[in-house]
Structures are given as structure tokens and as C-alpha cells.
Short mmCIF file of C-alpha atoms in Angstrom, two decimals:
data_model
loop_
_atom_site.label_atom_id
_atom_site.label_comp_id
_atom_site.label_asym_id
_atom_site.label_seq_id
_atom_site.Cartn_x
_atom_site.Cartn_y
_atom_site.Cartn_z
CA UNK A 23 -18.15 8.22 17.86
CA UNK A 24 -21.14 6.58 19.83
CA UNK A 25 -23.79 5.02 18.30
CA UNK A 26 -27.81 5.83 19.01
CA UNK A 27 -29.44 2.76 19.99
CA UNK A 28 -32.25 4.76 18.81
CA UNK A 29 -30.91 4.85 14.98
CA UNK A 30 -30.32 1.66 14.81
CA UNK A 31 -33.97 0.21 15.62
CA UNK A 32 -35.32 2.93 13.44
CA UNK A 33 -33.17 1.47 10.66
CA UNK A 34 -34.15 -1.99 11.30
CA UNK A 35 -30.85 -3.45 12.40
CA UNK A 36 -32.49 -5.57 15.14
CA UNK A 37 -34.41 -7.84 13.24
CA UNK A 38 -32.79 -11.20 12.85
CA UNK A 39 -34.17 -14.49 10.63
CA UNK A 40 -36.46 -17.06 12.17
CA UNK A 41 -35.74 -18.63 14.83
CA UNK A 42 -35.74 -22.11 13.11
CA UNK A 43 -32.85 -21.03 11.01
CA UNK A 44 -30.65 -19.71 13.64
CA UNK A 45 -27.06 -20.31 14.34
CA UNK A 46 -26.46 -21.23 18.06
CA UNK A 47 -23.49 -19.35 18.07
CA UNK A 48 -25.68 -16.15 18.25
CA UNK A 49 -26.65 -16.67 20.88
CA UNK A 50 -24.87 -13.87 22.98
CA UNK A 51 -26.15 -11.11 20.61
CA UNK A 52 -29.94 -12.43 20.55
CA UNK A 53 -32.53 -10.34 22.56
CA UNK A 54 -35.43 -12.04 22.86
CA UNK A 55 -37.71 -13.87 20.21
CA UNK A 56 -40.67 -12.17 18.95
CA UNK A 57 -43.08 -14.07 16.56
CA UNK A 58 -41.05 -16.77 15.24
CA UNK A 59 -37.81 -14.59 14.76
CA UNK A 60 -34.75 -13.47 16.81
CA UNK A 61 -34.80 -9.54 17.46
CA UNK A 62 -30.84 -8.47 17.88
CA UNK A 63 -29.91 -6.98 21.30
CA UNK A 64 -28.93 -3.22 20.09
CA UNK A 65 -27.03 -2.59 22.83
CA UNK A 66 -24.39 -5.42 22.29
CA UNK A 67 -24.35 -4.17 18.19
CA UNK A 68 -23.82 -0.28 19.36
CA UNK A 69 -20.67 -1.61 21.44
CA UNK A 70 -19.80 -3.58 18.78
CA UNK A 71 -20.25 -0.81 16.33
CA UNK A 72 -17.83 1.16 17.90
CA UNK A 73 -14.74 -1.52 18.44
CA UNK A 74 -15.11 -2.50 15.36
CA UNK A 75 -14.93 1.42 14.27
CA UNK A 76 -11.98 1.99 16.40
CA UNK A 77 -10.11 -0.98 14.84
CA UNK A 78 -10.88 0.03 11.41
CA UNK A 79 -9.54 3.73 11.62
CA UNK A 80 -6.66 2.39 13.11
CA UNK A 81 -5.96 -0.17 10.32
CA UNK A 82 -6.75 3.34 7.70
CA UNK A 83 -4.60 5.32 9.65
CA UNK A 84 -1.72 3.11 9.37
CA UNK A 85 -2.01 3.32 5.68
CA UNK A 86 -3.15 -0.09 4.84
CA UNK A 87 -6.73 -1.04 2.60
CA UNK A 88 -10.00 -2.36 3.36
CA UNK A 89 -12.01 -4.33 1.25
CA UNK A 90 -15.59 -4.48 1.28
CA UNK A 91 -17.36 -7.55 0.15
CA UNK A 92 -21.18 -7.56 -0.85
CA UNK A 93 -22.50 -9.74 -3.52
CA UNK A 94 -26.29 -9.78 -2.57
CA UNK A 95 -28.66 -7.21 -3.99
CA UNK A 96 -29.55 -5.13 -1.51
CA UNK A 97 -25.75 -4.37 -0.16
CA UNK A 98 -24.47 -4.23 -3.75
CA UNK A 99 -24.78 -0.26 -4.36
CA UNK A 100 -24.51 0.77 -0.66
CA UNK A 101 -21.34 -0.87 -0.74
CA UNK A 102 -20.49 1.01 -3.74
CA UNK A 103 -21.43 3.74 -3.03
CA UNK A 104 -19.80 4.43 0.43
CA UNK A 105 -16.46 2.23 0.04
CA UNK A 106 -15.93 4.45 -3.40
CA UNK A 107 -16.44 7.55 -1.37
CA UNK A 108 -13.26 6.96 0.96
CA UNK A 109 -11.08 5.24 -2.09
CA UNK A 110 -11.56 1.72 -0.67
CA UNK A 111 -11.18 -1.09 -2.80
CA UNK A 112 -14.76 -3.04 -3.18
CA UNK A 113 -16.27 -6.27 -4.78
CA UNK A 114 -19.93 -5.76 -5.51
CA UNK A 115 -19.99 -9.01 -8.10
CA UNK A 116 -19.11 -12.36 -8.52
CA UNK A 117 -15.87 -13.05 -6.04
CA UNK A 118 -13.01 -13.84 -8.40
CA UNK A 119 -11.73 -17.31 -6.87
CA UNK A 120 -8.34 -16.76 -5.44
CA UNK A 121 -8.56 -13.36 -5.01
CA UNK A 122 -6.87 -12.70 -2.14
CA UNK A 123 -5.00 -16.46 -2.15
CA UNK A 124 -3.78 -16.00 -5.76
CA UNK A 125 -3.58 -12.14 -5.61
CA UNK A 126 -0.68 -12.27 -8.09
CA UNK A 127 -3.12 -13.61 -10.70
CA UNK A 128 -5.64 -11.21 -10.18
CA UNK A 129 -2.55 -8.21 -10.30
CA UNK A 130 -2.08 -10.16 -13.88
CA UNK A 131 -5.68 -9.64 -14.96
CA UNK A 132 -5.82 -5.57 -13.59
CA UNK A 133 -2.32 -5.23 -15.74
CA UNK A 134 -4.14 -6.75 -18.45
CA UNK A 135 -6.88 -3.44 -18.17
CA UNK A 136 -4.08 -1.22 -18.14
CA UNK A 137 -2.57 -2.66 -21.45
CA UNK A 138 -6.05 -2.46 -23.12
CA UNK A 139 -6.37 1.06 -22.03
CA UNK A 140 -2.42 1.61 -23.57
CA UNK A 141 -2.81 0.09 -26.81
CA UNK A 142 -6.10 2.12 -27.40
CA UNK A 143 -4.21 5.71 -26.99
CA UNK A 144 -0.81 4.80 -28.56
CA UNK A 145 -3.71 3.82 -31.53
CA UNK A 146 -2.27 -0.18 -31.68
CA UNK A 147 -6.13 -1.02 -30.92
CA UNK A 148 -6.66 0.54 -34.36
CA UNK A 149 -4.14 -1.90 -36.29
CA UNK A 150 -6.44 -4.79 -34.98
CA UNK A 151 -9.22 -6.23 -37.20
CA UNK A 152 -13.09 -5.74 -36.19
CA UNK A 153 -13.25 -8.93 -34.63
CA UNK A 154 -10.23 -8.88 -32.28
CA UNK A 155 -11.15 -5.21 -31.84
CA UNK A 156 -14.58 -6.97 -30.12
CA UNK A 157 -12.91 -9.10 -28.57
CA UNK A 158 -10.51 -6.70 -26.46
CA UNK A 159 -13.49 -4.74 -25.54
CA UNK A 160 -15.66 -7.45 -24.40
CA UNK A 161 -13.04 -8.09 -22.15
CA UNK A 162 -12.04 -5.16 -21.16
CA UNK A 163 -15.74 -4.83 -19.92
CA UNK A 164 -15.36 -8.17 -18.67
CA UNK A 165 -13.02 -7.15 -16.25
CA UNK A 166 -13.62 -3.24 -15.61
CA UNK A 167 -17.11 -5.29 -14.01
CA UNK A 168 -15.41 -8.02 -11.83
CA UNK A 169 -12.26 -6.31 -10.95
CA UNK A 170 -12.24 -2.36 -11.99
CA UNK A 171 -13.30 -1.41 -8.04
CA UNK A 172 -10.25 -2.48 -7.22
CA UNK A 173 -7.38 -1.51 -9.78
CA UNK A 174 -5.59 0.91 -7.15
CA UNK A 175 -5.57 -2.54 -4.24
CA UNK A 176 -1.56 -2.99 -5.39
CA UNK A 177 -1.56 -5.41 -2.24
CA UNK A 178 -3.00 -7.74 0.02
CA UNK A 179 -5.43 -5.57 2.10
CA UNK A 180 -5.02 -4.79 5.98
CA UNK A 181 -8.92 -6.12 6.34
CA UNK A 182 -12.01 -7.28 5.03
CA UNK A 183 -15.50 -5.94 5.86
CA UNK A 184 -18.23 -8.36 4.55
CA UNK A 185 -21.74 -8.60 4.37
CA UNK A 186 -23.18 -11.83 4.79
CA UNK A 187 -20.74 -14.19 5.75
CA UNK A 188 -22.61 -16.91 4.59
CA UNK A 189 -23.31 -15.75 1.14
CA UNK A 190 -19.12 -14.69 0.87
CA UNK A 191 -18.19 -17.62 2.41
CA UNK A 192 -15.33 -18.41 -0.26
CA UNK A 193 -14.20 -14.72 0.53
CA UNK A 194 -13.81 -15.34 4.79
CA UNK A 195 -11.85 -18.80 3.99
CA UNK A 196 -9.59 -17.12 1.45
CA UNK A 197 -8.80 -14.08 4.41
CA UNK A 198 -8.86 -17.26 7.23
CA UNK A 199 -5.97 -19.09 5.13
CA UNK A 200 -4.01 -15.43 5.02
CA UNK A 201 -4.72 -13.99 8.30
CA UNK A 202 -6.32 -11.21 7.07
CA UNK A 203 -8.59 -9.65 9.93
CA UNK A 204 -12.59 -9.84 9.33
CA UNK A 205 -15.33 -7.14 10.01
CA UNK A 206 -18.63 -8.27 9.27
CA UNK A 207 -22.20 -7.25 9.60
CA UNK A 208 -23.31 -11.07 11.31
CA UNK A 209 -27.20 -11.80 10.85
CA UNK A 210 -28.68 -15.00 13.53
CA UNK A 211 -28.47 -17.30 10.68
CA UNK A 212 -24.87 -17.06 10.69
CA UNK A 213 -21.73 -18.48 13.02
CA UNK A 214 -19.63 -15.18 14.64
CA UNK A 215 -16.76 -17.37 15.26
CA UNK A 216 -15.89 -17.38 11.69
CA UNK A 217 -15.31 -13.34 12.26
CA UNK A 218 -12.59 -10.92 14.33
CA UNK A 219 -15.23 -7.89 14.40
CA UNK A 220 -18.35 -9.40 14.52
CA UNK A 221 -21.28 -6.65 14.06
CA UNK A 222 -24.19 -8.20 15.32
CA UNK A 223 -27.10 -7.05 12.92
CA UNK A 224 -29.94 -7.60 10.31
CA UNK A 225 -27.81 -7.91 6.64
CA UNK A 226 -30.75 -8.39 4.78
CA UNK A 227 -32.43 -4.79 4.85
CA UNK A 228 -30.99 -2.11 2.54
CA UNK A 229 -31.30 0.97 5.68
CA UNK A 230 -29.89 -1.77 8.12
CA UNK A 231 -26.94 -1.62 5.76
CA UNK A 232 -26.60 1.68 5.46
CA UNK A 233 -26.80 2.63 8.85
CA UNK A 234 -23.88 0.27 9.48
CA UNK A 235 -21.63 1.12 6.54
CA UNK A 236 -22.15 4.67 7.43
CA UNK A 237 -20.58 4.45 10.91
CA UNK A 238 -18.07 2.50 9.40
CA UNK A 239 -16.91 4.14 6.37
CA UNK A 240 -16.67 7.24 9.07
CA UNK A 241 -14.71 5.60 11.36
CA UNK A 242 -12.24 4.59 8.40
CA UNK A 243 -12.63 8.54 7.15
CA UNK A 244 -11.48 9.52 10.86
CA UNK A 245 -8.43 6.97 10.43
CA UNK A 246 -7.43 8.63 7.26
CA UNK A 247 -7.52 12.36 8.53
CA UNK A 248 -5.48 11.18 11.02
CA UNK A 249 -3.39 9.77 8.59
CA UNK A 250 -3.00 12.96 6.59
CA UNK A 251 -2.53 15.00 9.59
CA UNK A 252 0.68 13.00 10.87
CA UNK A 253 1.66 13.46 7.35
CA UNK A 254 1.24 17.06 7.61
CA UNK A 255 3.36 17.32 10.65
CA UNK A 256 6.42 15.65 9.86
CA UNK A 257 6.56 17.94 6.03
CA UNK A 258 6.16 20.51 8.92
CA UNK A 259 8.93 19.48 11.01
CA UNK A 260 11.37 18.55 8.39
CA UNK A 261 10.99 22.20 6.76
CA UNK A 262 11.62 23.80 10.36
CA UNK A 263 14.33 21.61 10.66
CA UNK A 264 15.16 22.67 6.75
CA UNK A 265 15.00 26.33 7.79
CA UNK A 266 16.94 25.96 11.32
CA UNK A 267 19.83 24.35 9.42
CA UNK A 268 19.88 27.59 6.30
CA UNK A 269 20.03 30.34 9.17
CA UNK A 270 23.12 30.31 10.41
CA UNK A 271 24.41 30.31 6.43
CA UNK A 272 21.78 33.05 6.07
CA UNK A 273 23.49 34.48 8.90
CA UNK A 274 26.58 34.98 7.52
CA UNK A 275 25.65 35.84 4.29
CA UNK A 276 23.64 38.51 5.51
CA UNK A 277 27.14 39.77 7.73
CA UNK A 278 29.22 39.71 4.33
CA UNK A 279 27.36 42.02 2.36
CA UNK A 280 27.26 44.42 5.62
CA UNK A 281 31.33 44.27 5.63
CA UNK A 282 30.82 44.56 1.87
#
């Protein structure tokens, strides 16, 4: 799926931060400078764009989750938005220290939801007094907030995808320690070598956002269709195996009740 140059400068992915607060490192994926800030060489993000895209639907495709990571404001409902729309786990507030290092903890605190959510239709909520009754519910809000977008992540994830790796530093470290590949949307202020998939682009403007997570969240969509597709052909070939197996017994069934 090949991306427009085109798009992307109408979106605004090319504009990077001033040039005083670049990151050397960028180097490779800066253009030119234009009034006191980097402008992003399109051509270099459209490649990247599409490796990353390619690794991603393979990752979805092999059954494994991706979790998005954007805490800033204008990433916080696009990322939402589109990682809800293909069931992909997402943190859009506060990263939970240890989330991915101390994932067992954080399974603790999701079980905790589901025992909240137990005790209020078996009626047990009822038996508590108005306080405690408070109290559960502040915390079940607590945690539907910090950890409810991802209650169905019942593992480590096959990958992160992160906006702003300097914001969600805490989050690259924790993947880092585990291995866990890294996609990331990498502004000039900010050192690529910290990232596998580096996305070369502006991750401060809400339609520079967009117009990445949309290739993106299509590439994993592709993965997944593929996914469902294998799926469909080995049901497929076990019932035609299934059926290939009952005909001879068919067969001879069928030759009794002639004789009969």
C-alpha cells in the first residue's frame, strides 16, 4: 500500500522542531532547514511508512498485539480512536510504571475490574455499606481510565507503536529491557536509534497523526484479514478432509439399503 508523498505534506508531516532543538541523530531523515526549523524529507517517511506497515501486518497476522502509546493531547483520541477500531490494546493516559516489566501486576489490577464488575451482578456490591460502596466505584473508575483499553492484552504484546518517544520514554525502556519491537512516529527533536521502525515525521500536529495512524492501523487491518483468511482455509480443509473420510462409510451404507 504506497504512500502519496503528496498526502503527507498536505497533512503536515514534514515539519520538524527548530533547528536548535534537534537531535543529531536525525540527521538522515532531515530535508533541508527552512526558517529556523528542520522540514522532514517525505520521501525517506513514505519508505518508511511502508516497512514499517509491512512489519506490522505481519506481526497482526501472526496473531500477536500491538500497543499504541500516546499520552500527549493531540495523539490522545486519534490513538483511541483508530487502535479501538482494529481491537488493539491502547494507553491514552498516564503509563502505569511496570507495565510491560511487571505485566503480572498490571493482569492483577485488570482481574481486580473483573471482580468489581462480578460482585455488582451476583448483588454482593449491595451487602456493602455506602462508603465502601464509593469506594469500589471510585476505583473501579480509577482503573476502567488507566487500564480499561487494555483488559483483552492477556499477554506481553508482539509490538509497540508510540508517539513521541521522548514524552513515553519510560514506555521504550520498559519494551528495550523485554525486547519488544518499537514503531514510532520520530519528530527531529528526538534520537531514532532508540526505535526498530522509525517513522520519520512531525508528532506534534493532530492531521500529521492521523495521516500516519491511518496507514498504519490499515496495514495492521490487512495483517488481520489475512489472518482470518488462513483461518478460513484450514476449517475448509479439515471439513473436506472430514467429508473425504464419511464417503466411503456413506458408500456402503448407501449399498446396504440397495441389497435391503
Amino acid at each position: 500500500m504506497a504512500v502519496e508523498v503528496k498526502e503527507l505534506l498536505e497533512a503536515g508531516v514534514h515539519f520538524g522542531h527548530l533547528t536548535r532543538k534537534w537531535d543529531p541523530n536525525m540527521a538522515p531523515y532531515v530535508y533541508m532547514e527552512r526558517n529556523g526549523i528542520h522540514i522532514i524529507n517525505l520521501y525517506k517517511t513514505a519508505a518508511k511508512m511502508d516497512e514499517a506497515g509491512d512489519a506490522l501486518a505481519k506481526i497482526a497476522a501472526s496473531g500477536r498485539k500491538i500497543l499504541f502509546v500516546a499520552t500527549k493531547k493531540q495523539a490522545k483520541d486519534i490513538v483511541a480512536e483508530k487502535a479501538g477500531n482494529i481491537n488493539m490494546p491502547f494507553i491514552t493516559e498516564r503509563w502505569p510504571g511496570g507495565m510491560l516489566t511487571n505485566f503480572v501486576t498490571i493482569r492483577k489490577a485488570i482481574k481486580k475490574m473483573a471482580t468489581i464488575d462480578r460482585m455488582k451482578k451476583d448483588g454482593t456490591f449491595l451487602t456493602l455499606s455506602k462508603k465502601e460502596r464509593l469506594q469500589v466505584d471510585r476505583l473501579r473508575a480509577k482503573l476502567e481510565k488507566n487500564l480499561g483499553s487494555i483488559v483483552d492484552m492477556t499477554r506481553l504484546p508482539g509490538a509497540l507503536f508510540v508517539v513521541d518517544i521522548k514524552r513515553e520514554h519510560i514506555a521504550i525502556k520498559e519494551a528495550q529491557k523485554l525486547n519488544i519491537p518499537i514503531f514510532a512516529m520520530v519528530d527531529t527533536n528526538s534520537d531514532p536509534r532508540q526505535v526498530d521502525y522509525v517513522i520519520p515525521a512531525n508528532d506534534d500536529a493532530s492531521k500529521s497523526i492521523d495521516k500516519i495512524l491511518t496507514h498504519v492501523t490499515d496495514a495492521i487491518t490487512n495483517g488481520l484479514n489475512e489472518r482470518k483468511a488462513e483461518k478460513a482455509n484450514k476449517e475448509a480443509a479439515k471439513d473436506a478432509v472430514k467429508a473425504e473420510k464419511a464417503a466411503p462409510k456413506k458408500a456402503v451404507a448407501a449399498k446396504k439399503e440397495e441389497e435391503e
